[in-house]
Every structure is written in C-alpha cells, then in structure tokens.
Short mmCIF file of C-alpha atoms in Angstrom, two decimals:
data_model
loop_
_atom_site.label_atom_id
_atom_site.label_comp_id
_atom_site.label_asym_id
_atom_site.label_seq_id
_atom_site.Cartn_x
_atom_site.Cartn_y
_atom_site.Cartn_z
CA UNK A 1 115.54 160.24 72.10
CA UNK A 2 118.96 159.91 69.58
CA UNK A 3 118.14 161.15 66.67
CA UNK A 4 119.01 159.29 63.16
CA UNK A 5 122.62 159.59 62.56
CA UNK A 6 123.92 161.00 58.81
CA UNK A 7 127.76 160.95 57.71
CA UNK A 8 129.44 163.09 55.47
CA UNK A 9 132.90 161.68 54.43
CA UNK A 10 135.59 164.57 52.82
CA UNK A 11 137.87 162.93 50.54
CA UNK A 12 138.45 164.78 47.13
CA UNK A 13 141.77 166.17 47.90
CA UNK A 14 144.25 165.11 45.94
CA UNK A 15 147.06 164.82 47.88
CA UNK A 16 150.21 166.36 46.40
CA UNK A 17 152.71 165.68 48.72
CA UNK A 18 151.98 161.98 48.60
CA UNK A 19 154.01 161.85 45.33
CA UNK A 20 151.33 159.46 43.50
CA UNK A 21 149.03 159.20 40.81
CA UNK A 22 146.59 157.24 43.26
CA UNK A 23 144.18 159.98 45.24
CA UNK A 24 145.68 160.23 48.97
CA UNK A 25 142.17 158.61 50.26
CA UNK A 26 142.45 155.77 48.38
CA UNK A 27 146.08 155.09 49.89
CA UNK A 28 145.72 151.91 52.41
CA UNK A 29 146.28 151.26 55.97
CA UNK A 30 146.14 148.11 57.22
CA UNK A 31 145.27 146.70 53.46
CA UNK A 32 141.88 149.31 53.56
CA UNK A 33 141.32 152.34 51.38
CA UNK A 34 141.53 155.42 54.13
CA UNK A 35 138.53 156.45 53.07
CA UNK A 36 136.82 152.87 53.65
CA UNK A 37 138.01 153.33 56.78
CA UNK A 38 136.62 156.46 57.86
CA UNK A 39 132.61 155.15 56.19
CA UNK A 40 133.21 152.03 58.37
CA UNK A 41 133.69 154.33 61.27
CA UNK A 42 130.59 156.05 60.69
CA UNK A 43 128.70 152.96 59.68
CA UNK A 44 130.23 151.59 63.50
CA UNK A 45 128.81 154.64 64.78
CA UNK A 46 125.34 154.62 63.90
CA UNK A 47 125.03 156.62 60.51
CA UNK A 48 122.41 155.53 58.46
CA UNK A 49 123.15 157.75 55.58
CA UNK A 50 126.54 157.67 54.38
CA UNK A 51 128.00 160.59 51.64
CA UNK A 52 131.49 160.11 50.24
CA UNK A 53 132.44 163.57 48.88
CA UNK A 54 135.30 163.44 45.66
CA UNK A 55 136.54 165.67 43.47
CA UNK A 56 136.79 165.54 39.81
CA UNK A 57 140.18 164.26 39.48
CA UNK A 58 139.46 161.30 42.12
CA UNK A 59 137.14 159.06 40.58
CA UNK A 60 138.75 156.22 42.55
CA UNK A 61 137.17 157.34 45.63
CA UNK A 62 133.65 157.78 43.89
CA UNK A 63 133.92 154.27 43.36
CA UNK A 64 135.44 153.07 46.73
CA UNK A 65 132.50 154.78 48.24
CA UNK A 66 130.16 153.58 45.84
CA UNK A 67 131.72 149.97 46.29
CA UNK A 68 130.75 149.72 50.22
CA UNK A 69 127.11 151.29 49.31
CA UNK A 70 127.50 154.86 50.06
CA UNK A 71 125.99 157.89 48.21
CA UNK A 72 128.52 159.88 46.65
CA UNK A 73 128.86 163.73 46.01
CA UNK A 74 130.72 165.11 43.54
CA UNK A 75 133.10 168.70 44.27
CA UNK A 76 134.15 170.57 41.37
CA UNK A 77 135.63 173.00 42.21
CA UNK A 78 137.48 172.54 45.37
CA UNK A 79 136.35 175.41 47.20
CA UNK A 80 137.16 175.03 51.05
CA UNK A 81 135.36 172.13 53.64
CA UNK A 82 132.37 174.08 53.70
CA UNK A 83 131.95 174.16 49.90
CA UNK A 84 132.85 170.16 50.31
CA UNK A 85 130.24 169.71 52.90
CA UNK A 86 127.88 171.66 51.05
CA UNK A 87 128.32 169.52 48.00
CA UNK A 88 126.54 166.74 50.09
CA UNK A 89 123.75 168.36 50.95
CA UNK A 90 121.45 167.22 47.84
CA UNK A 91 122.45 163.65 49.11
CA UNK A 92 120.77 164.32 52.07
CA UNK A 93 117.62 166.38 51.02
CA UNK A 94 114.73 165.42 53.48
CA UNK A 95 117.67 163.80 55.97
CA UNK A 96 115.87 164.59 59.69
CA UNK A 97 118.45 164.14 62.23
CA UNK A 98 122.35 164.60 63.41
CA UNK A 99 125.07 164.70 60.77
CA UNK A 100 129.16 164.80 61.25
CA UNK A 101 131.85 165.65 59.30
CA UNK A 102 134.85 162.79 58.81
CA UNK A 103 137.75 162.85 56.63
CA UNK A 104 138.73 160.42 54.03
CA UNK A 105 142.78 160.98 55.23
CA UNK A 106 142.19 160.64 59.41
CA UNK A 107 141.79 156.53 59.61
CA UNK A 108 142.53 156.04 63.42
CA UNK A 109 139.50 157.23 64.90
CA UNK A 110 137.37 154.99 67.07
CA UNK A 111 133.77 154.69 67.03
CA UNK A 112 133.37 155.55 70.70
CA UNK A 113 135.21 159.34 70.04
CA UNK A 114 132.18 159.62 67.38
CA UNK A 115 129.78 158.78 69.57
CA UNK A 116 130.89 161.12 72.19
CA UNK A 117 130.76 164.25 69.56
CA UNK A 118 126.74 162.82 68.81
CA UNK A 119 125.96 162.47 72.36
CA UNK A 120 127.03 166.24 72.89
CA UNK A 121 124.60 166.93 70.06
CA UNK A 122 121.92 165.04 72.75
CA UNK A 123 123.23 166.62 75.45
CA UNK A 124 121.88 170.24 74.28
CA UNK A 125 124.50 171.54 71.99
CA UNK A 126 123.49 172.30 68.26
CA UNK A 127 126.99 172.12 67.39
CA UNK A 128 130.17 169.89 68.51
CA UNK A 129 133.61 169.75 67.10
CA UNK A 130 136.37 167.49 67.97
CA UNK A 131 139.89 168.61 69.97
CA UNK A 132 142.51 167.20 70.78
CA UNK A 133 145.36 168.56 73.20
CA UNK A 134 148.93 167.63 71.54
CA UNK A 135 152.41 167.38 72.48
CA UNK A 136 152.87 170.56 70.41
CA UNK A 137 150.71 172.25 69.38
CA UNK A 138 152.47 173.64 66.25
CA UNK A 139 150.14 175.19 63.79
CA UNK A 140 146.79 173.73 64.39
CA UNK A 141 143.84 175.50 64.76
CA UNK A 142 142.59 176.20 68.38
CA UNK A 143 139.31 175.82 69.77
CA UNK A 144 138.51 178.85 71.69
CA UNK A 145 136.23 178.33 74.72
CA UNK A 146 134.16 181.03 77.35
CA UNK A 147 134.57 180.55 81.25
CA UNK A 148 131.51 178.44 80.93
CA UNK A 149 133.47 175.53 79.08
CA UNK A 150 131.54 176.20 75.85
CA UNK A 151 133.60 176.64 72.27
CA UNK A 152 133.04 180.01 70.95
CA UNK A 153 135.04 179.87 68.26
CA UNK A 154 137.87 178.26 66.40
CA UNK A 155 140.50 180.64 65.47
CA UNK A 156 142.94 179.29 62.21
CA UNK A 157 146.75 179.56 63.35
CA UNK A 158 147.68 182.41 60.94
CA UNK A 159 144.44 184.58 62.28
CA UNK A 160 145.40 184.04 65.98
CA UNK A 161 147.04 186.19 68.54
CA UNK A 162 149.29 185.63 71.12
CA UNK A 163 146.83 184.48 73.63
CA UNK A 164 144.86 182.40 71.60
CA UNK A 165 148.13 180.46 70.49
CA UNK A 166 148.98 179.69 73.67
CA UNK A 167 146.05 177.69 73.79
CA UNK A 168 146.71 174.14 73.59
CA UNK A 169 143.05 172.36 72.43
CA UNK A 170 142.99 172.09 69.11
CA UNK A 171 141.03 171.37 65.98
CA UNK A 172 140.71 167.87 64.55
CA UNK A 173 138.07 168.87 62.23
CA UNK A 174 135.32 166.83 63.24
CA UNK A 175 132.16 168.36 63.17
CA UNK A 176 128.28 167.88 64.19
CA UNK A 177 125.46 169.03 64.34
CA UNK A 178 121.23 168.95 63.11
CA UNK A 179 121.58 168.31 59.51
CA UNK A 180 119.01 171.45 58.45
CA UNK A 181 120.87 173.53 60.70
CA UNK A 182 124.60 172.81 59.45
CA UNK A 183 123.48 173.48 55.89
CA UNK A 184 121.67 176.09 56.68
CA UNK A 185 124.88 177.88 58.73
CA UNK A 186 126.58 176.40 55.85
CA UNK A 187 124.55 178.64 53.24
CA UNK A 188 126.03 181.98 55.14
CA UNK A 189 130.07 181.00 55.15
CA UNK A 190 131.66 183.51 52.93
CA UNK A 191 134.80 183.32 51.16
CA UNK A 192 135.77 186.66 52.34
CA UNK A 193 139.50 185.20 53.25
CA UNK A 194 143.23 184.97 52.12
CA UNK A 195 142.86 181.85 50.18
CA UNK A 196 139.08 182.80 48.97
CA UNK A 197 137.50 179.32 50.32
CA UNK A 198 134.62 178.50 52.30
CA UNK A 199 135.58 176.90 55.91
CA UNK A 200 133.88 174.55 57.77
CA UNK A 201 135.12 176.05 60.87
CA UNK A 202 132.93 179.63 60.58
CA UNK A 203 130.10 177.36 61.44
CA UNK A 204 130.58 177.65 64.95
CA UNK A 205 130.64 181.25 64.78
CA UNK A 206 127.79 181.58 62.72
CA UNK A 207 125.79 179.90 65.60
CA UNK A 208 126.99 181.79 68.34
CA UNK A 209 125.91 184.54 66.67
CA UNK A 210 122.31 183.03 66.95
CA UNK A 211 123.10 182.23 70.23
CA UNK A 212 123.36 178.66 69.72
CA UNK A 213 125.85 176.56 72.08
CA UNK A 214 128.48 175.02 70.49
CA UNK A 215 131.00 172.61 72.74
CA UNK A 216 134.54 171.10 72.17
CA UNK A 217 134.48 167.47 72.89
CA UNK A 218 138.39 166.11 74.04
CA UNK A 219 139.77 163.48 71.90
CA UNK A 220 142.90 161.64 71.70
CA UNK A 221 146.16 162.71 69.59
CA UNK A 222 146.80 159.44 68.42
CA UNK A 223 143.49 158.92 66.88
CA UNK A 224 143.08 162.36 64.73
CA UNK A 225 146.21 161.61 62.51
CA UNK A 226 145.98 162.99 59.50
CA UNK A 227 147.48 161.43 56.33
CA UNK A 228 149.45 163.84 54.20
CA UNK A 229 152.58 162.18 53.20
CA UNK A 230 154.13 159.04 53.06
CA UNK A 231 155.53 159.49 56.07
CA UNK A 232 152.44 159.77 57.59
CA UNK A 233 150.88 157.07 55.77
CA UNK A 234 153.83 154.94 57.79
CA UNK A 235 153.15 156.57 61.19
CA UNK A 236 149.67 155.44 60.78
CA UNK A 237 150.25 151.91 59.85
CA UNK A 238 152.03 151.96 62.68
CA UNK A 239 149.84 153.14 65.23
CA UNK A 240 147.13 151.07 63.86
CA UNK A 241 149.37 147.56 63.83
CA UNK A 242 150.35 148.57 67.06
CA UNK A 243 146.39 148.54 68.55
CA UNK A 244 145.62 145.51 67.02
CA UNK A 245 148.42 143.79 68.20
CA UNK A 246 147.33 144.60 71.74
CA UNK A 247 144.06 143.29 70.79
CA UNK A 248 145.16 140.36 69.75
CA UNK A 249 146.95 139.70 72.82
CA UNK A 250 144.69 140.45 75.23
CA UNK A 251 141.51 138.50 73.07
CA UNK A 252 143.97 134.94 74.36
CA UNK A 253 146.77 134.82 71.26
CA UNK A 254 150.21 134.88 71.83
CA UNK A 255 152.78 137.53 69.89
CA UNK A 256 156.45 136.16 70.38
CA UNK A 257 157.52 139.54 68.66
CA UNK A 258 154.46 141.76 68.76
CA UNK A 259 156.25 144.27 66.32
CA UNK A 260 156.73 142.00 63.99
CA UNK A 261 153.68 140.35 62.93
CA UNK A 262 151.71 142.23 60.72
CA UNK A 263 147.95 141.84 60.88
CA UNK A 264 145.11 143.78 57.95
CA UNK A 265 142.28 145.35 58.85
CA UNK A 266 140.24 142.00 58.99
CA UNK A 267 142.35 139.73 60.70
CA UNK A 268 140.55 137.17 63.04
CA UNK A 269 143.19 135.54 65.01
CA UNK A 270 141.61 133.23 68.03
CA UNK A 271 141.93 131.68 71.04
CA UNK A 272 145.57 130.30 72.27
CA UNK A 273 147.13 130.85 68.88
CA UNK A 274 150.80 130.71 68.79
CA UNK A 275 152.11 133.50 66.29
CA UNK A 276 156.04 133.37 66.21
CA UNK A 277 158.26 136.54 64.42
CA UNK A 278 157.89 137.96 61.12
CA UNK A 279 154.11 136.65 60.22
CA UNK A 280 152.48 138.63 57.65
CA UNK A 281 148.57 138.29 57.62
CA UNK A 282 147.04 139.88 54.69
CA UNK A 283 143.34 140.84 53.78
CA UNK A 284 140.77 137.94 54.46
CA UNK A 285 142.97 135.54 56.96
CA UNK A 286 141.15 133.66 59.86
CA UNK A 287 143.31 131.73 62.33
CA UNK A 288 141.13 129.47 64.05
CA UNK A 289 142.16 127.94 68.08
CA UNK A 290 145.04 126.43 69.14
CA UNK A 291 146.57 127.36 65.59
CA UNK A 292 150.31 127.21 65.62
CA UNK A 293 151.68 130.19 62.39
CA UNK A 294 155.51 129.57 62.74
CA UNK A 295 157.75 132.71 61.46
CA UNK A 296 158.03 133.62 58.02
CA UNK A 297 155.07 132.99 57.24
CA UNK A 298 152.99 135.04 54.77
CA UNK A 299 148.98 134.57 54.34
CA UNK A 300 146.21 136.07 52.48
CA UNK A 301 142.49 135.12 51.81
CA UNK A 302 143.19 132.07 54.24
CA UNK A 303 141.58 129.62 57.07
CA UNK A 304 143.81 128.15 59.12
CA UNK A 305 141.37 125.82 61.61
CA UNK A 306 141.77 124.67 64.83
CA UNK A 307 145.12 123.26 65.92
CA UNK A 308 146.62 123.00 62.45
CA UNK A 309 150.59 124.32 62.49
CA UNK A 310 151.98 126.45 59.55
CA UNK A 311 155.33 127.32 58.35
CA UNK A 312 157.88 128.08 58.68
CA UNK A 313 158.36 130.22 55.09
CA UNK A 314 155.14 128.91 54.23
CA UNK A 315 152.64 131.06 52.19
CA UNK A 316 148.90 130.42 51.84
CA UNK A 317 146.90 132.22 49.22
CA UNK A 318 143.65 133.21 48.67
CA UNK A 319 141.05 130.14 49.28
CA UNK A 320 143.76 127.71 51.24
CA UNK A 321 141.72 126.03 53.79
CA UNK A 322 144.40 124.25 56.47
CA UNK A 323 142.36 121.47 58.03
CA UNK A 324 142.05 120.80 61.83
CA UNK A 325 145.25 119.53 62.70
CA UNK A 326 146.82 119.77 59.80
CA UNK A 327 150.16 120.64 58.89
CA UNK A 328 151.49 122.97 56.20
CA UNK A 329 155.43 122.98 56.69
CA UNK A 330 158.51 125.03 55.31
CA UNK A 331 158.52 125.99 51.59
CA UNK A 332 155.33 125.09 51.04
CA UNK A 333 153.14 127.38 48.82
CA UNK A 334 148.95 126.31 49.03
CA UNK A 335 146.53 128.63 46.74
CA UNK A 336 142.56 127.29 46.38
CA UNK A 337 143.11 124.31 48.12
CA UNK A 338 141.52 122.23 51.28
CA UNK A 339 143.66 119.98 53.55
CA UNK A 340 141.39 117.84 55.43
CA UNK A 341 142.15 116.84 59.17
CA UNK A 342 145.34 115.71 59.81
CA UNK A 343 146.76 115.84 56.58
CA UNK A 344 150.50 116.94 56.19
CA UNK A 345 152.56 118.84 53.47
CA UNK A 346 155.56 119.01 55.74
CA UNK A 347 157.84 121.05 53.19
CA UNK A 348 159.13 122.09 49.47
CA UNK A 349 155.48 121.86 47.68
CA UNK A 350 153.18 123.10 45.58
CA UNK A 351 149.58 122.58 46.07
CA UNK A 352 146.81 124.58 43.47
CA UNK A 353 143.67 123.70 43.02
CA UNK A 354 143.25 120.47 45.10
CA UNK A 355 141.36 118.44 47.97
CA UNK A 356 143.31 116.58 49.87
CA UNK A 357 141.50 113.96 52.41
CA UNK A 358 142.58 114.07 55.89
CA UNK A 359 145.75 112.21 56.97
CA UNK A 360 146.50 112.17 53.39
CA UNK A 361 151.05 112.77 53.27
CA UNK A 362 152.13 115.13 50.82
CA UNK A 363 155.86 114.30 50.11
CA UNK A 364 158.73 116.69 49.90
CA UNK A 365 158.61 118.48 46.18
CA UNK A 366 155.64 117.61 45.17
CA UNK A 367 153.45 119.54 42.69
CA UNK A 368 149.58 119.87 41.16
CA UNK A 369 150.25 120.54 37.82
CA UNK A 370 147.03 122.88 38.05
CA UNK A 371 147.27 125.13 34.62
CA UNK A 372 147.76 124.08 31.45
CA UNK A 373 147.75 127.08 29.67
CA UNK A 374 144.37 128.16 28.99
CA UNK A 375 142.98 126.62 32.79
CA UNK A 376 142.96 125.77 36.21
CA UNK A 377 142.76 121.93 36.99
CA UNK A 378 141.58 120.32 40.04
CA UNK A 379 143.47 117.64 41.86
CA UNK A 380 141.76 115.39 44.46
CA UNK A 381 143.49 113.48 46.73
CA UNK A 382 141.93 110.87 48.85
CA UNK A 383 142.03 110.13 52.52
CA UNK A 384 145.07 108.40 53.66
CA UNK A 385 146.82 109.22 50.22
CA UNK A 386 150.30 108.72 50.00
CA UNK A 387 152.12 110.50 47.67
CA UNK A 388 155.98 110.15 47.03
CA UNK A 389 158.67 112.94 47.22
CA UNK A 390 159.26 114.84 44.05
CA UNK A 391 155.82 113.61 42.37
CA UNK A 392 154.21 116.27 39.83
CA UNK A 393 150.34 115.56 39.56
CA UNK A 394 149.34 116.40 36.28
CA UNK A 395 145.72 118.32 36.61
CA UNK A 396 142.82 117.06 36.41
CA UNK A 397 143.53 113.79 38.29
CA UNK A 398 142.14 111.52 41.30
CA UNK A 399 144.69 109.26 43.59
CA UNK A 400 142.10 107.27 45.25
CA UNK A 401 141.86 106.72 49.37
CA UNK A 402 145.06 105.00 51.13
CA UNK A 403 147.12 104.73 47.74
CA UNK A 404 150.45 105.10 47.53
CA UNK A 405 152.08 107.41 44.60
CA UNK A 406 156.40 106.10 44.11
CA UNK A 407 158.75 109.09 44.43
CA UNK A 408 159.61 111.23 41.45
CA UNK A 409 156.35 110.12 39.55
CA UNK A 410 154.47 112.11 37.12
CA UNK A 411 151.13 111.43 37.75
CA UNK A 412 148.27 111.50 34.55
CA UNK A 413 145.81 108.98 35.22
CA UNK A 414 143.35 108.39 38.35
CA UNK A 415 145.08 106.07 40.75
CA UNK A 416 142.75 103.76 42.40
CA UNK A 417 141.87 103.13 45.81
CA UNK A 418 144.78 101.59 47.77
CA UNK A 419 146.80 101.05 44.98
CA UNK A 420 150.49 101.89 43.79
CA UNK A 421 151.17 104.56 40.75
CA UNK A 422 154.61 104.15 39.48
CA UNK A 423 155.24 107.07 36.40
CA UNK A 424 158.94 107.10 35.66
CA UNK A 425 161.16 106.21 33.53
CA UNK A 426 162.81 102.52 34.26
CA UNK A 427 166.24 102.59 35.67
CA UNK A 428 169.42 101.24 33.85
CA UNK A 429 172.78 100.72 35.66
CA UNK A 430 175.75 100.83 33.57
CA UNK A 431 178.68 99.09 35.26
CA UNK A 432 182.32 100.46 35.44
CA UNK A 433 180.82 103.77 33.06
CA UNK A 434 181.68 106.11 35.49
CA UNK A 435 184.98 105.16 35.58
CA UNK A 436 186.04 104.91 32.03
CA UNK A 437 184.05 108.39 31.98
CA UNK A 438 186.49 110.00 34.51
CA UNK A 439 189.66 108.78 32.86
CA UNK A 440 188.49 109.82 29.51
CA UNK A 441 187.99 113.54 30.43
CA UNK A 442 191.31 113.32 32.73
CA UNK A 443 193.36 112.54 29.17
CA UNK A 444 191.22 115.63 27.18
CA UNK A 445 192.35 118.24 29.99
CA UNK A 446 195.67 117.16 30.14
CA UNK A 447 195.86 116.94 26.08
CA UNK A 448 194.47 120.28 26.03
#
C-alpha cells in the first residue's frame, strides 16, 4: 500500500548572485514565488505534510510558506542540505511514511517526475534520488550506479575521477526515502569535508553501507533547472511560458504568436478563444469560450465570459467582469467593474467602480469619476443606457435603464429611466469674432 507522503522544501539560501535584497526563493516565475511553486508540486504530488525550510536572513519565505499553510523550519546556521533537512525533522516528529527533498530555486518540475521518485520508494528501494542526463554534463554531481542498475553512490564533481566524470547521469538533488530512516542516516553525515558542511548526498552511502538499495530514477533536463541568477530566472520563465502555451493550444485556444502572449501561473484560458500578439495575462485572469483578447492587451484579476471581444490596448484590472458578449475596445481601461451582456465600451474610457446593464453604450472618452479623495464611488448604469462621448460621471450616481446621457456632460445627479441628462455649459456663437480676432493678432506680429 503507498504510504503517506511528507515534503521537505529547501529554501533559505540567499542567493547572492541574484543581485537583490529579495531571498532568491521568493523571486517569481510565472507571477508565483519559486518556492510556492515547488509546495504546490508536492501538494500535486500527494504530500500531506508540507515543511518550508528558511534561514535567518529570509523571513520572506517563512511567510510565503506559512501563507499557503505549510509548517516552517527555521536554519541558522546554514550548514550544508543535510543540516537543512535536518532542521525539519522536529516538524515531522511522529511523521510515519515517505518523505522527499525539493528545492525552493528548481520550479519546473512536474508532479508525475515526483511521483516516479515515490513509486521507487514502493517499488523496494529505501532510498531514490533524481538524475537527469544533460547536454553537458559540466560540473554536476554524478550518480554512480553497480552492473545491477542500482545507485551506489553520488560522487561531487571536485571528488571524482576520471571515470566517474565521464559519467553522464547526474544529480538533481531530489531525494526520498522512509522519513525515520532519512533522519536517522541523516544523524550520521559528518562534516568531515573541504567546505565543513553536512550533504544530503552521503545519505546514499550511508545506506549502502547497511546494505540498503538505493536507485536513480531518470528525469528530464528541462525540468531540474535551477535558479541562481537572473539569467536563470529568465531561462525559466521561459521554459515555463513555453509549456503552457502548448497547453493552451492543444486544451482548443488559438495563439496567433504563441511567443508572445504571456500567460501566469493561474491562467484559465477556454475553449475556441482567439488570443492575437502581445497579450499579457497576469495573476487571477479567466477567459471564458469563444472569447476574442485582441493584441495589446494587458489583464490581471479579470473574467472575460463567453464570446465577449477585448482590446485592442485595452487593460482590465483586478475585479473587471466583461459580460457575455460584450465588448471592451481600444484605450479602454476597466478596474472593479461588471459589463453586463452585450454592453459596449468600444474605445478611449475609463470605467472604476461601476455596473453597467447589458446593451448599455459607453461613448468614446467617457469617465466614472470613482474617487474623490478620501473614496471609491460606485456608478450604476442601467440596461440600455446611453451615454454620450466625452461624459465624466461624477461618483456615486445612477443613469436609469434606456436613458440617454448628451456628449461632453458631467454627470452629478441620478438620471431617470429613459430620460435625457444634459450637464454643460450652454453654447454662445459670436458672429464675425474670429475674424476680427485673426486680423488683430496679424497687426501685433507685424508691429512687433
């Protein structure tokens, strides 16, 4: 039977060479901490009991951890990644079952790799580590295996020979294995090495020497990708964009420029969308059917519903809601605000804070007047509304079902039902002004 799955997540490092004063695991791909990324992977792969290991200096990632309801261990010093995983271990006192080792900085890992490495654990080995086989091999460590295909040991770079470099499986870092038994391996790991740390990777030594089987289970390059620059940071973005993009595709939407739309890490994008070049989706963005996101188009915290069209050069904020069939056009900017079915803002506007009624016409440069300085204001609109280019509704205000607003009218008071608001100043036409004007200003230049 699988036994009950524990995670422990390494992410106190630091992370010097990313040149900031934010810890390297809290760094984002895909609009996600890294290390949110690596406890939703063990969350996706059946761990029950979650440890986020930080370091003094990170307290970020204490709280990142803490924020998606994981335990959190604290380690101070850094020591090595067997101190690191040892600083879990109170976490998980009483923990029966399989634990793994994941890093805070590696953010490209599937769930179904993980579960291979656990299902090695069920297949008879006490111990399983992750490889990987890459293009070059460089100065990883390698994963040393007998003629029987099981890992005997991994061997760091500078401590290998010429033989065991020429090996090309190397080590991700992953690690499993029984909970008691890994801290218990854990407890004999000496320091007794160059940089006086305790390593993770003696473990599998340590239980060949009891005669335990340990096994190397083959992984994918892509996926192990560890984040230690900004460079890498970029690579990884990358990678990831470019899987989800595939995704996308082959779930029914269509990508007129796949490497140009940008999706986060919660992107829902449905059925027979039409996504043109240079979208940007950030966190919290559903696109519902049939949905229509012309280019240059930038969203965030958004539902666009079925068969509604947006953009181009449109941007939707947190809490827009786009209607069925509604239509959010060029220049338009909508933050906290529904658009009922049908209804149209085809281009220059501002709507904030507002409910507009379906089939209700927003008119070119129009704005809610939402804050006033101390608030936000709501504007309702009614069904059928319609309002006049170059209109500024002044916050909190109702234009009632089917009425009409008269362009470049500032709104204050509730419009009725069906009615007409006309707020602007009266026109006067002063006859032959313009021309006495002109002449007037001719004489002054030529005077002067």
């Amino acid at each position: 039977m699988p036994q009950p799955r524990a995670a422990v997540i390494l992410a106190a490092g630091l992370g010097t060479r990313m040149k900031s004063d934010l810890p390297k695991c809290a760094h984002a791909v895909a609009g996600r901490p890294m290390v949110q990324w690596a406890i939703d992977l063990a969350r996706k792969s059946g761990a029950d009991r979650i440890v986020t290991v930080h370091g003094r200096k990170s307290p970020q990632i204490a709280a990142l951890g803490e924020a998606v309801g994981t335990e959190t261990a604290l380690q101070d010093p850094p020591l090595g990644t067997g101190h690191a995983v040892r600083a879990a271990e109170g976490a998980l006192k009483g923990f029966d079952g399989d634990v793994i080792v994941l890093y805070g900085d590696t953010p490209l890992i599937t769930p179904e790799t993980v579960s291979r490495v656990f299902d090695a654990l069920q297949g008879g080995a006490s111990v399983a580590v992750l490889g990987f086989e890459p293009e070059d091999a460089a100065a990883y460590g390698r994963l040393i295996e007998n003629a029987a295909g099981e890992l005997e040991r991994i061997v760091e770079f500078k401590d290998a020979n010429a033989e065991e470099r020429a090996v090309r499986l190397c080590n991700s870092g992953v690690m499993a294995g029984n909970a008691k038994l890994m801290f218990e391996l854990l407890s004999e790991v000496t320091n007794d090495n160059a940089n006086k740390e305790y390593y993770l990777t003696d473990v599998v030594g340590l239980a060949r020497g009891r005669g335990l089987k340990a096994v190397a289970v083959r992984g994918d390059e892509a996926e192990v990708l560890g984040v230690n620059s900004r460079a890498d940071l970029a690579e990884a973005e990358a990678a990831w964009q470019a899987r989800k993009r595939a995704e996308v595709m082959k779930d029914g939407a269509t990508l007129i420029a796949p490497d140009t739309v940008w999706f986060s890490h919660d992107t829902h994008i449905g059925r027979d969308v039409m996504i043109e070049p240079n979208v940007f989706f950030g966190p919290g963005v559903t696109v519902e059917d049939n949905a229509i996101i012309h280019g240059f188009s930038h969203l965030e915290g958004c539902i666009v519903r079925n068969g509604a069209h947006v953009g181009p050069f449109v941007r939707l904020r947190p809490a827009a809601d786009i209607g069925p069939k509604a239509k959010v056009g060029n220049f338009v900017e909508v933050k906290k605000s529904t658009l009922g079915e049908g209804a149209k803002a085809s281009h220059l506007s501002y709507i904030g804070d507002a409910e507009v009624g379906a089939n209700a016409n927003i008119g070119a440069g129009t704005i809610t007047c939402n804050y006033d300085g101390f608030g936000k204001n709501k504007t309702v609109i009614g069904e059928g509304a319609f309002i006049g280019s170059n209109s500024s509704l002044v916050a909190p205000v109702t234009i009632g079902a089917g009425a009409y607003t008269g362009s470049g009218s500032v709104v204050t008071e509730d419009v009725p039902a069906d009615a007409l608001a006309l707020a602007r100043a009266k026109q006067a036409n002063k006859e032959g002004w313009a021309s006495r004007f002109r002449a007037a200003m001719t004489k002054r230049k030529g005077e002067g």
